[in-house]
Coordinates of C-alpha atoms in Angstrom, one line a residue:
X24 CA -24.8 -40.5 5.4
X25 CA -25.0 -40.0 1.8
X26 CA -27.2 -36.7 2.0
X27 CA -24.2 -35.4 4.7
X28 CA -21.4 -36.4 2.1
X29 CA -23.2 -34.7 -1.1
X30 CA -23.8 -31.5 1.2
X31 CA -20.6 -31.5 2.3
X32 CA -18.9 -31.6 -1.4
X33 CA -21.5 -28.9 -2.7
X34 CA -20.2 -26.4 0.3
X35 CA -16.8 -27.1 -0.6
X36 CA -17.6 -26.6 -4.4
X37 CA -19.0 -23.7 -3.8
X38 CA -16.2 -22.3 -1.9
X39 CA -13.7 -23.2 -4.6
X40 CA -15.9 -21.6 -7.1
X41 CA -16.1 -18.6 -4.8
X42 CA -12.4 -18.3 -4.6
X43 CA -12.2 -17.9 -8.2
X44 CA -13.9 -14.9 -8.1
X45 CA -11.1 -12.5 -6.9
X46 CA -7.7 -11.6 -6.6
X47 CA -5.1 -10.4 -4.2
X48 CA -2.2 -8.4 -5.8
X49 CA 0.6 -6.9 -3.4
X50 CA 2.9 -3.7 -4.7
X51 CA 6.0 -2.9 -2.5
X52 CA 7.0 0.9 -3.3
X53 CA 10.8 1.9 -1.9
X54 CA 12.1 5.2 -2.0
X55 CA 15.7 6.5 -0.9
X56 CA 16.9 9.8 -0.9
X57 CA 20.7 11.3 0.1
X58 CA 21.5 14.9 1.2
X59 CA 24.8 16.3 1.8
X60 CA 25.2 19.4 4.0
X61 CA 28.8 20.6 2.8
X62 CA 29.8 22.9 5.8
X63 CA 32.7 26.0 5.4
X64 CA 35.6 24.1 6.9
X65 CA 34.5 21.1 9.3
X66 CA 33.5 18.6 6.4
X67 CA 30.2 17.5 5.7
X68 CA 27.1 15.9 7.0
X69 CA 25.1 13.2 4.9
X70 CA 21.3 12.3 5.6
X71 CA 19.9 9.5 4.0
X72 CA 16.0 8.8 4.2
X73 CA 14.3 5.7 3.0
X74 CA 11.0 4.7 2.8
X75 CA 8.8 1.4 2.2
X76 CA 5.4 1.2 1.5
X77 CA 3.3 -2.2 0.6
X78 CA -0.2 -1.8 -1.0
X79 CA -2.5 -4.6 -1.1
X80 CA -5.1 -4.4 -3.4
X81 CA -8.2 -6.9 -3.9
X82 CA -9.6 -7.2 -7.1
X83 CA -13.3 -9.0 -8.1
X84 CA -14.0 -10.7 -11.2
X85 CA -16.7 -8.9 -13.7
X86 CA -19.8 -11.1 -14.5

């Protein structure tokens, strides 16, 4: 019982200490952009584009 326990501590020490090891880091990018179509007489017509992109990026620690 005693061998079971100290395995099971050393596996989860090892996975803590392995966790330690990197990183996760998240970067949301947004971009928006407006055009206006001015037209002769009739008025005008807008457009507006937006965009979102998330990068993940996963970083190790040197030894």
């Amino acid at each position: 019982m005693k061998k079971y326990l100290f395995v099971s501590l050393m596996i989860m020490a090892l996975s803590a200490a392995g966790g330690l090891t990197s990183c996760k880091a998240w970067r949301t990018v947004s971009t928006s952009a407006t055009y206006v179509q001015q037209t002769d007489s009739t008025g005008r017509n807008t457009a507006t584009i937006s965009t979102k992109t998330v990068e993940e990026y996963q970083g190790v620690r040197k030894k």
